[in-house]
PDB file of C-alpha atoms in Angstrom:
ATOM      1  CA  MET A   1      52.920 -42.599 -57.883  1.00  0.00           C
ATOM      2  CA  PRO A   2      55.543 -40.355 -59.863  1.00  0.00           C
ATOM      3  CA  TYR A   3      54.082 -37.322 -62.595  1.00  0.00           C
ATOM      4  CA  ILE A   4      53.209 -38.859 -66.087  1.00  0.00           C
ATOM      5  CA  ILE A   5      53.787 -36.287 -69.038  1.00  0.00           C
ATOM      6  CA  GLU A   6      51.406 -37.163 -71.710  1.00  0.00           C
ATOM      7  CA  PHE A   7      51.720 -35.170 -75.127  1.00  0.00           C
ATOM      8  CA  ILE A   8      49.022 -35.257 -78.104  1.00  0.00           C
ATOM      9  CA  GLY A   9      48.725 -33.344 -80.871  1.00  0.00           C
ATOM     10  CA  VAL A  10      47.905 -35.018 -84.543  1.00  0.00           C
ATOM     11  CA  PRO A  11      50.536 -36.480 -86.468  1.00  0.00           C
ATOM     12  CA  GLY A  12      53.832 -34.712 -87.701  1.00  0.00           C
ATOM     13  CA  SER A  13      52.461 -31.844 -84.950  1.00  0.00           C
ATOM     14  CA  GLY A  14      56.275 -32.820 -82.956  1.00  0.00           C
ATOM     15  CA  LYS A  15      55.297 -34.957 -80.096  1.00  0.00           C
ATOM     16  CA  THR A  16      57.993 -37.601 -80.434  1.00  0.00           C
ATOM     17  CA  PHE A  17      60.094 -34.292 -80.890  1.00  0.00           C
ATOM     18  CA  SER A  18      58.984 -32.723 -77.918  1.00  0.00           C
ATOM     19  CA  SER A  19      58.494 -35.646 -75.833  1.00  0.00           C
ATOM     20  CA  LEU A  20      61.943 -37.044 -76.542  1.00  0.00           C
ATOM     21  CA  LYS A  21      63.483 -32.920 -75.864  1.00  0.00           C
ATOM     22  CA  LEU A  22      61.863 -33.406 -72.634  1.00  0.00           C
ATOM     23  CA  GLU A  23      63.499 -37.008 -71.602  1.00  0.00           C
ATOM     24  CA  SER A  24      66.949 -34.992 -72.485  1.00  0.00           C
ATOM     25  CA  LEU A  25      66.003 -32.517 -69.901  1.00  0.00           C
ATOM     26  CA  LEU A  26      64.865 -34.256 -67.369  1.00  0.00           C
ATOM     27  CA  ARG A  27      67.545 -36.730 -67.140  1.00  0.00           C
ATOM     28  CA  SER A  28      69.721 -34.058 -66.832  1.00  0.00           C
ATOM     29  CA  GLU A  29      67.698 -32.581 -63.573  1.00  0.00           C
ATOM     30  CA  ALA A  30      67.055 -36.517 -62.426  1.00  0.00           C
ATOM     31  CA  SER A  31      68.457 -39.555 -62.332  1.00  0.00           C
ATOM     32  CA  LYS A  32      65.806 -41.670 -64.441  1.00  0.00           C
ATOM     33  CA  VAL A  33      62.942 -41.099 -66.374  1.00  0.00           C
ATOM     34  CA  ILE A  34      60.429 -43.693 -67.595  1.00  0.00           C
ATOM     35  CA  SER A  35      60.392 -43.588 -70.807  1.00  0.00           C
ATOM     36  CA  TYR A  36      56.821 -44.644 -72.568  1.00  0.00           C
ATOM     37  CA  ALA A  37      59.201 -44.817 -76.199  1.00  0.00           C
ATOM     38  CA  GLU A  38      61.865 -47.313 -74.642  1.00  0.00           C
ATOM     39  CA  PHE A  39      58.978 -49.304 -72.708  1.00  0.00           C
ATOM     40  CA  SER A  40      57.430 -50.334 -76.305  1.00  0.00           C
ATOM     41  CA  SER A  41      60.847 -49.741 -78.110  1.00  0.00           C
ATOM     42  CA  GLY A  42      62.384 -52.986 -80.498  1.00  0.00           C
ATOM     43  CA  ASP A  43      64.952 -53.232 -82.532  1.00  0.00           C
ATOM     44  CA  VAL A  44      62.507 -54.019 -85.483  1.00  0.00           C
ATOM     45  CA  ASN A  45      58.773 -53.374 -85.800  1.00  0.00           C
ATOM     46  CA  PHE A  46      58.078 -56.775 -85.215  1.00  0.00           C
ATOM     47  CA  PHE A  47      59.310 -57.295 -81.463  1.00  0.00           C
ATOM     48  CA  ARG A  48      57.261 -53.831 -80.863  1.00  0.00           C
ATOM     49  CA  ILE A  49      54.233 -55.607 -82.372  1.00  0.00           C
ATOM     50  CA  ILE A  50      54.975 -58.956 -79.675  1.00  0.00           C
ATOM     51  CA  LYS A  51      55.523 -55.999 -76.903  1.00  0.00           C
ATOM     52  CA  LYS A  52      51.875 -54.763 -77.217  1.00  0.00           C
ATOM     53  CA  MET A  53      50.290 -58.314 -78.160  1.00  0.00           C
ATOM     54  CA  ILE A  54      51.982 -59.610 -74.788  1.00  0.00           C
ATOM     55  CA  SER A  55      50.474 -56.713 -72.817  1.00  0.00           C
ATOM     56  CA  THR A  56      47.059 -57.301 -74.772  1.00  0.00           C
ATOM     57  CA  PHE A  57      47.341 -60.654 -73.359  1.00  0.00           C
ATOM     58  CA  LYS A  58      48.321 -59.936 -70.211  1.00  0.00           C
ATOM     59  CA  PHE A  59      44.703 -57.542 -70.174  1.00  0.00           C
ATOM     60  CA  ILE A  60      42.597 -60.708 -71.071  1.00  0.00           C
ATOM     61  CA  ILE A  61      43.629 -62.591 -68.409  1.00  0.00           C
ATOM     62  CA  ARG A  62      43.553 -59.978 -65.656  1.00  0.00           C
ATOM     63  CA  SER A  63      40.449 -58.531 -66.650  1.00  0.00           C
ATOM     64  CA  PRO A  64      38.753 -60.579 -69.358  1.00  0.00           C
ATOM     65  CA  ARG A  65      35.215 -58.979 -68.949  1.00  0.00           C
ATOM     66  CA  GLU A  66      36.769 -55.701 -68.791  1.00  0.00           C
ATOM     67  CA  PHE A  67      38.577 -56.484 -71.899  1.00  0.00           C
ATOM     68  CA  ILE A  68      35.918 -58.143 -74.080  1.00  0.00           C
ATOM     69  CA  GLY A  69      33.607 -55.031 -72.842  1.00  0.00           C
ATOM     70  CA  LEU A  70      35.502 -52.574 -74.104  1.00  0.00           C
ATOM     71  CA  GLY A  71      36.415 -54.112 -77.054  1.00  0.00           C
ATOM     72  CA  SER A  72      32.945 -54.527 -77.847  1.00  0.00           C
ATOM     73  CA  LEU A  73      32.119 -51.072 -77.214  1.00  0.00           C
ATOM     74  CA  ILE A  74      35.358 -49.824 -79.485  1.00  0.00           C
ATOM     75  CA  PHE A  75      33.957 -52.351 -82.694  1.00  0.00           C
ATOM     76  CA  SER A  76      30.268 -51.177 -81.933  1.00  0.00           C
ATOM     77  CA  ASN A  77      31.003 -47.674 -83.670  1.00  0.00           C
ATOM     78  CA  GLU A  78      31.913 -47.254 -86.995  1.00  0.00           C
ATOM     79  CA  TYR A  79      34.947 -46.311 -88.568  1.00  0.00           C
ATOM     80  CA  LYS A  80      36.977 -46.314 -91.751  1.00  0.00           C
ATOM     81  CA  SER A  81      38.929 -49.396 -90.986  1.00  0.00           C
ATOM     82  CA  LYS A  82      38.690 -52.266 -88.929  1.00  0.00           C
ATOM     83  CA  LEU A  83      42.491 -51.986 -88.644  1.00  0.00           C
ATOM     84  CA  ILE A  84      42.082 -48.638 -87.110  1.00  0.00           C
ATOM     85  CA  VAL A  85      39.707 -50.526 -84.181  1.00  0.00           C
ATOM     86  CA  TRP A  86      42.528 -53.077 -83.860  1.00  0.00           C
ATOM     87  CA  SER A  87      45.291 -50.859 -83.507  1.00  0.00           C
ATOM     88  CA  ILE A  88      42.981 -48.809 -80.488  1.00  0.00           C
ATOM     89  CA  LEU A  89      42.976 -51.483 -78.646  1.00  0.00           C
ATOM     90  CA  ILE A  90      46.302 -53.146 -78.836  1.00  0.00           C
ATOM     91  CA  ASN A  91      47.279 -49.813 -77.680  1.00  0.00           C
ATOM     92  CA  TYR A  92      45.548 -49.122 -75.265  1.00  0.00           C
ATOM     93  CA  SER A  93      46.002 -52.795 -73.792  1.00  0.00           C
ATOM     94  CA  HIS A  94      49.896 -51.500 -74.188  1.00  0.00           C
ATOM     95  CA  LEU A  95      49.308 -47.888 -72.068  1.00  0.00           C
ATOM     96  CA  LEU A  96      47.726 -49.527 -69.698  1.00  0.00           C
ATOM     97  CA  ASP A  97      50.564 -51.675 -68.671  1.00  0.00           C
ATOM     98  CA  PHE A  98      52.828 -48.734 -69.224  1.00  0.00           C
ATOM     99  CA  LEU A  99      50.505 -46.783 -66.384  1.00  0.00           C
ATOM    100  CA  ASN A 100      50.928 -50.250 -63.766  1.00  0.00           C
ATOM    101  CA  LYS A 101      54.442 -49.861 -64.103  1.00  0.00           C
ATOM    102  CA  CYS A 102      54.275 -46.579 -63.062  1.00  0.00           C
ATOM    103  CA  ARG A 103      52.944 -47.057 -60.046  1.00  0.00           C
ATOM    104  CA  TYR A 104      55.336 -49.027 -58.483  1.00  0.00           C
ATOM    105  CA  GLU A 105      57.995 -46.119 -59.435  1.00  0.00           C
ATOM    106  CA  SER A 106      58.414 -42.518 -58.169  1.00  0.00           C
ATOM    107  CA  SER A 107      60.915 -41.444 -61.552  1.00  0.00           C
ATOM    108  CA  PRO A 108      58.554 -38.687 -63.384  1.00  0.00           C
ATOM    109  CA  ALA A 109      57.140 -40.756 -66.779  1.00  0.00           C
ATOM    110  CA  VAL A 110      57.304 -39.252 -70.041  1.00  0.00           C
ATOM    111  CA  VAL A 111      54.509 -40.820 -72.824  1.00  0.00           C
ATOM    112  CA  GLU A 112      54.835 -39.207 -76.529  1.00  0.00           C
ATOM    113  CA  GLN A 113      51.205 -41.198 -77.295  1.00  0.00           C
ATOM    114  CA  GLY A 114      49.196 -41.661 -74.191  1.00  0.00           C
ATOM    115  CA  ILE A 115      45.705 -42.730 -73.112  1.00  0.00           C
ATOM    116  CA  PHE A 116      44.642 -39.412 -73.745  1.00  0.00           C
ATOM    117  CA  GLN A 117      45.954 -39.600 -77.593  1.00  0.00           C
ATOM    118  CA  ILE A 118      43.755 -42.432 -78.486  1.00  0.00           C
ATOM    119  CA  GLY A 119      40.918 -39.989 -78.248  1.00  0.00           C
ATOM    120  CA  TRP A 120      42.289 -38.606 -81.992  1.00  0.00           C
ATOM    121  CA  PRO A 121      41.786 -41.538 -83.950  1.00  0.00           C
ATOM    122  CA  LEU A 122      38.533 -42.668 -82.333  1.00  0.00           C
ATOM    123  CA  ILE A 123      37.468 -38.961 -83.487  1.00  0.00           C
ATOM    124  CA  TYR A 124      39.014 -38.501 -87.014  1.00  0.00           C
ATOM    125  CA  TYR A 125      38.546 -42.258 -88.222  1.00  0.00           C
ATOM    126  CA  SER A 126      34.830 -42.321 -86.951  1.00  0.00           C
ATOM    127  CA  THR A 127      31.308 -41.415 -89.639  1.00  0.00           C
ATOM    128  CA  ASP A 128      29.951 -39.767 -86.283  1.00  0.00           C
ATOM    129  CA  LYS A 129      31.941 -37.891 -83.803  1.00  0.00           C
ATOM    130  CA  GLU A 130      29.153 -37.502 -80.721  1.00  0.00           C
ATOM    131  CA  PRO A 131      29.161 -42.049 -80.480  1.00  0.00           C
ATOM    132  CA  SER A 132      33.323 -41.784 -80.846  1.00  0.00           C
ATOM    133  CA  LEU A 133      32.928 -39.409 -77.767  1.00  0.00           C
ATOM    134  CA  LYS A 134      30.842 -41.827 -75.891  1.00  0.00           C
ATOM    135  CA  VAL A 135      33.538 -44.480 -76.341  1.00  0.00           C
ATOM    136  CA  PHE A 136      36.449 -42.245 -75.772  1.00  0.00           C
ATOM    137  CA  TYR A 137      35.029 -40.764 -72.180  1.00  0.00           C
ATOM    138  CA  ARG A 138      34.532 -44.781 -71.000  1.00  0.00           C
ATOM    139  CA  LEU A 139      37.786 -45.708 -72.344  1.00  0.00           C
ATOM    140  CA  ILE A 140      39.183 -42.529 -69.760  1.00  0.00           C
ATOM    141  CA  ASP A 141      36.598 -44.099 -67.019  1.00  0.00           C
ATOM    142  CA  ASN A 142      38.433 -47.283 -67.130  1.00  0.00           C
ATOM    143  CA  ALA A 143      41.952 -45.902 -67.312  1.00  0.00           C
ATOM    144  CA  ILE A 144      41.450 -43.350 -64.731  1.00  0.00           C
ATOM    145  CA  LYS A 145      41.867 -46.527 -62.003  1.00  0.00           C
ATOM    146  CA  HIS A 146      45.130 -46.775 -62.998  1.00  0.00           C
ATOM    147  CA  ILE A 147      46.470 -42.649 -62.647  1.00  0.00           C
ATOM    148  CA  ASP A 148      46.541 -39.928 -60.165  1.00  0.00           C
ATOM    149  CA  PRO A 149      44.719 -36.874 -62.213  1.00  0.00           C
ATOM    150  CA  SER A 150      46.784 -34.301 -59.816  1.00  0.00           C
ATOM    151  CA  LEU A 151      49.969 -36.144 -61.231  1.00  0.00           C
ATOM    152  CA  TYR A 152      48.971 -36.090 -65.025  1.00  0.00           C
ATOM    153  CA  ILE A 153      50.584 -33.385 -66.941  1.00  0.00           C
ATOM    154  CA  LEU A 154      48.754 -33.264 -71.053  1.00  0.00           C
ATOM    155  CA  VAL A 155      50.557 -31.073 -73.115  1.00  0.00           C
ATOM    156  CA  CYS A 156      48.638 -30.296 -76.145  1.00  0.00           C
ATOM    157  CA  ILE A 157      51.071 -29.547 -79.613  1.00  0.00           C
ATOM    158  CA  THR A 158      49.227 -27.289 -82.010  1.00  0.00           C
ATOM    159  CA  PRO A 159      51.375 -25.755 -84.825  1.00  0.00           C
ATOM    160  CA  PRO A 160      50.557 -23.175 -87.351  1.00  0.00           C
ATOM    161  CA  GLU A 161      48.624 -24.944 -90.549  1.00  0.00           C
ATOM    162  CA  ILE A 162      52.078 -24.375 -92.828  1.00  0.00           C
ATOM    163  CA  VAL A 163      54.403 -25.611 -90.393  1.00  0.00           C
ATOM    164  CA  LEU A 164      52.331 -28.657 -89.476  1.00  0.00           C
ATOM    165  CA  ALA A 165      51.644 -29.160 -93.549  1.00  0.00           C
ATOM    166  CA  LYS A 166      55.025 -29.108 -94.078  1.00  0.00           C
ATOM    167  CA  ARG A 167      55.969 -31.764 -91.445  1.00  0.00           C
ATOM    168  CA  MET A 168      53.148 -33.786 -92.765  1.00  0.00           C
ATOM    169  CA  ARG A 169      54.703 -33.687 -96.358  1.00  0.00           C
ATOM    170  CA  LYS A 170      57.879 -34.443 -94.699  1.00  0.00           C
ATOM    171  CA  ARG A 171      56.628 -37.462 -93.136  1.00  0.00           C
ATOM    172  CA  ASN A 172      54.467 -38.810 -96.437  1.00  0.00           C
ATOM    173  CA  LEU A 173      51.223 -37.834 -94.069  1.00  0.00           C
ATOM    174  CA  SER A 174      49.388 -36.217 -97.426  1.00  0.00           C
ATOM    175  CA  ASP A 175      46.547 -38.745 -96.553  1.00  0.00           C
ATOM    176  CA  LEU A 176      45.353 -37.080 -94.098  1.00  0.00           C
ATOM    177  CA  ASN A 177      42.881 -33.972 -93.424  1.00  0.00           C
ATOM    178  CA  ILE A 178      44.932 -30.762 -92.134  1.00  0.00           C
ATOM    179  CA  ARG A 179      42.047 -29.404 -90.533  1.00  0.00           C
ATOM    180  CA  GLU A 180      39.631 -31.734 -90.137  1.00  0.00           C
ATOM    181  CA  SER A 181      42.909 -33.772 -88.164  1.00  0.00           C
ATOM    182  CA  MET A 182      42.861 -29.932 -86.442  1.00  0.00           C
ATOM    183  CA  ALA A 183      39.038 -30.266 -85.656  1.00  0.00           C
ATOM    184  CA  SER A 184      39.130 -33.803 -84.223  1.00  0.00           C
ATOM    185  CA  LEU A 185      42.126 -32.448 -81.891  1.00  0.00           C
ATOM    186  CA  GLU A 186      40.173 -29.458 -80.766  1.00  0.00           C
ATOM    187  CA  LEU A 187      37.510 -31.492 -79.718  1.00  0.00           C
ATOM    188  CA  LEU A 188      39.493 -33.930 -78.176  1.00  0.00           C
ATOM    189  CA  TYR A 189      40.980 -31.851 -75.751  1.00  0.00           C
ATOM    190  CA  SER A 190      38.040 -29.715 -75.012  1.00  0.00           C
ATOM    191  CA  SER A 191      36.279 -32.629 -73.915  1.00  0.00           C
ATOM    192  CA  ILE A 192      39.122 -33.868 -72.073  1.00  0.00           C
ATOM    193  CA  LYS A 193      39.119 -30.675 -70.186  1.00  0.00           C
ATOM    194  CA  GLY A 194      35.422 -31.138 -70.021  1.00  0.00           C
ATOM    195  CA  LEU A 195      35.650 -34.619 -68.033  1.00  0.00           C
ATOM    196  CA  ARG A 196      34.892 -34.197 -63.863  1.00  0.00           C
ATOM    197  CA  SER A 197      37.335 -37.338 -63.738  1.00  0.00           C
ATOM    198  CA  VAL A 198      40.180 -35.404 -64.511  1.00  0.00           C
ATOM    199  CA  SER A 199      39.758 -32.745 -62.308  1.00  0.00           C
ATOM    200  CA  GLY A 200      43.129 -31.830 -60.822  1.00  0.00           C
ATOM    201  CA  MET A 201      45.084 -32.874 -64.160  1.00  0.00           C
ATOM    202  CA  ILE A 202      47.623 -30.019 -65.540  1.00  0.00           C
ATOM    203  CA  PHE A 203      47.049 -28.842 -68.467  1.00  0.00           C
ATOM    204  CA  LEU A 204      49.768 -27.169 -70.570  1.00  0.00           C
ATOM    205  CA  SER A 205      49.821 -26.145 -74.811  1.00  0.00           C
ATOM    206  CA  ASN A 206      52.270 -25.031 -76.980  1.00  0.00           C
ATOM    207  CA  ASP A 207      52.863 -24.595 -80.981  1.00  0.00           C
ATOM    208  CA  GLY A 208      55.702 -26.937 -80.935  1.00  0.00           C
ATOM    209  CA  SER A 209      58.065 -24.650 -81.815  1.00  0.00           C
ATOM    210  CA  ASP A 210      61.612 -24.893 -79.531  1.00  0.00           C
ATOM    211  CA  SER A 211      60.912 -21.142 -77.701  1.00  0.00           C
ATOM    212  CA  SER A 212      57.441 -22.191 -76.704  1.00  0.00           C
ATOM    213  CA  ASN A 213      58.737 -26.121 -75.678  1.00  0.00           C
ATOM    214  CA  GLU A 214      61.200 -24.478 -73.927  1.00  0.00           C
ATOM    215  CA  LYS A 215      58.608 -22.911 -71.753  1.00  0.00           C
ATOM    216  CA  THR A 216      56.667 -25.767 -71.281  1.00  0.00           C
ATOM    217  CA  ASN A 217      59.260 -27.819 -69.673  1.00  0.00           C
ATOM    218  CA  THR A 218      60.395 -25.066 -67.468  1.00  0.00           C
ATOM    219  CA  ILE A 219      56.815 -25.528 -66.093  1.00  0.00           C
ATOM    220  CA  ILE A 220      56.949 -29.190 -66.218  1.00  0.00           C
ATOM    221  CA  LEU A 221      60.945 -29.582 -64.494  1.00  0.00           C
ATOM    222  CA  ASP A 222      59.720 -26.596 -62.174  1.00  0.00           C
ATOM    223  CA  LEU A 223      56.359 -28.959 -61.084  1.00  0.00           C
ATOM    224  CA  VAL A 224      58.477 -32.649 -61.118  1.00  0.00           C
ATOM    225  CA  LYS A 225      61.252 -31.225 -58.487  1.00  0.00           C
ATOM    226  CA  SER A 226      58.049 -29.845 -56.026  1.00  0.00           C
ATOM    227  CA  ASN A 227      57.648 -33.379 -55.455  1.00  0.00           C
ATOM    228  CA  GLY A 228      53.752 -32.711 -56.511  1.00  0.00           C
ATOM    229  CA  GLN A 229      53.140 -29.910 -54.411  1.00  0.00           C
ATOM    230  CA  LYS A 230      52.063 -27.469 -56.679  1.00  0.00           C
ATOM    231  CA  LYS A 231      48.813 -28.573 -58.719  1.00  0.00           C
ATOM    232  CA  ASN A 232      47.687 -25.258 -60.310  1.00  0.00           C
ATOM    233  CA  HIS A 233      46.295 -24.717 -63.904  1.00  0.00           C
ATOM    234  CA  TYR A 234      48.694 -23.476 -66.249  1.00  0.00           C
ATOM    235  CA  SER A 235      48.810 -22.506 -70.120  1.00  0.00           C
ATOM    236  CA  CYS A 236      51.267 -21.749 -71.745  1.00  0.00           C
ATOM    237  CA  ASP A 237      51.333 -18.940 -74.606  1.00  0.00           C
ATOM    238  CA  LYS A 238      51.221 -20.157 -78.026  1.00  0.00           C
TER     239      LYS A 238
END
């Protein structure tokens, strides 16, 4: 099983930019990179939706009780929009499909919004944070069967508030509360690091700047090249 590198952060923090930059670097050093962006892409949004619906259907067929149980758990919590709940369930199914694909590959995989990022909308859009965390823990307990934590790298991107505000305006994300968004991310990140089930996972953090991304990417490249021999916990200076 290869290294899987996932980026988490609030919308507009630079997850996609950072992941594409890492993909480019890894491709210059390795023959192949498994890209979640390519796995879930399509020429138009319609085809991306179809891909995710197919993954959801495969999940239902493969594990109907698991799907119903997780779906019921997600819907049991109160959220600001039911559409958010459906998108979380569908994206979760698609991510499990991607993780299953990675199990049979040897090349590193890059995910700009992965299985742990799902915790952000669960927390941010919920009316009660504590139950939303319990839902998140259950989803991770299920997903952990598909990954090797010692080969999983989680990069948390936390730009300065002034930079984040500018990026959000550029992406027309004015409906999001910046401080509440960051508070939800901090709660998510600390909760992930406290999980026993992810013991051995590598945690990195950066501020989304070019220099910080470069430091993070250097560590990741070193880990990937070492072929899984280095399993220490690193932390980049923000």
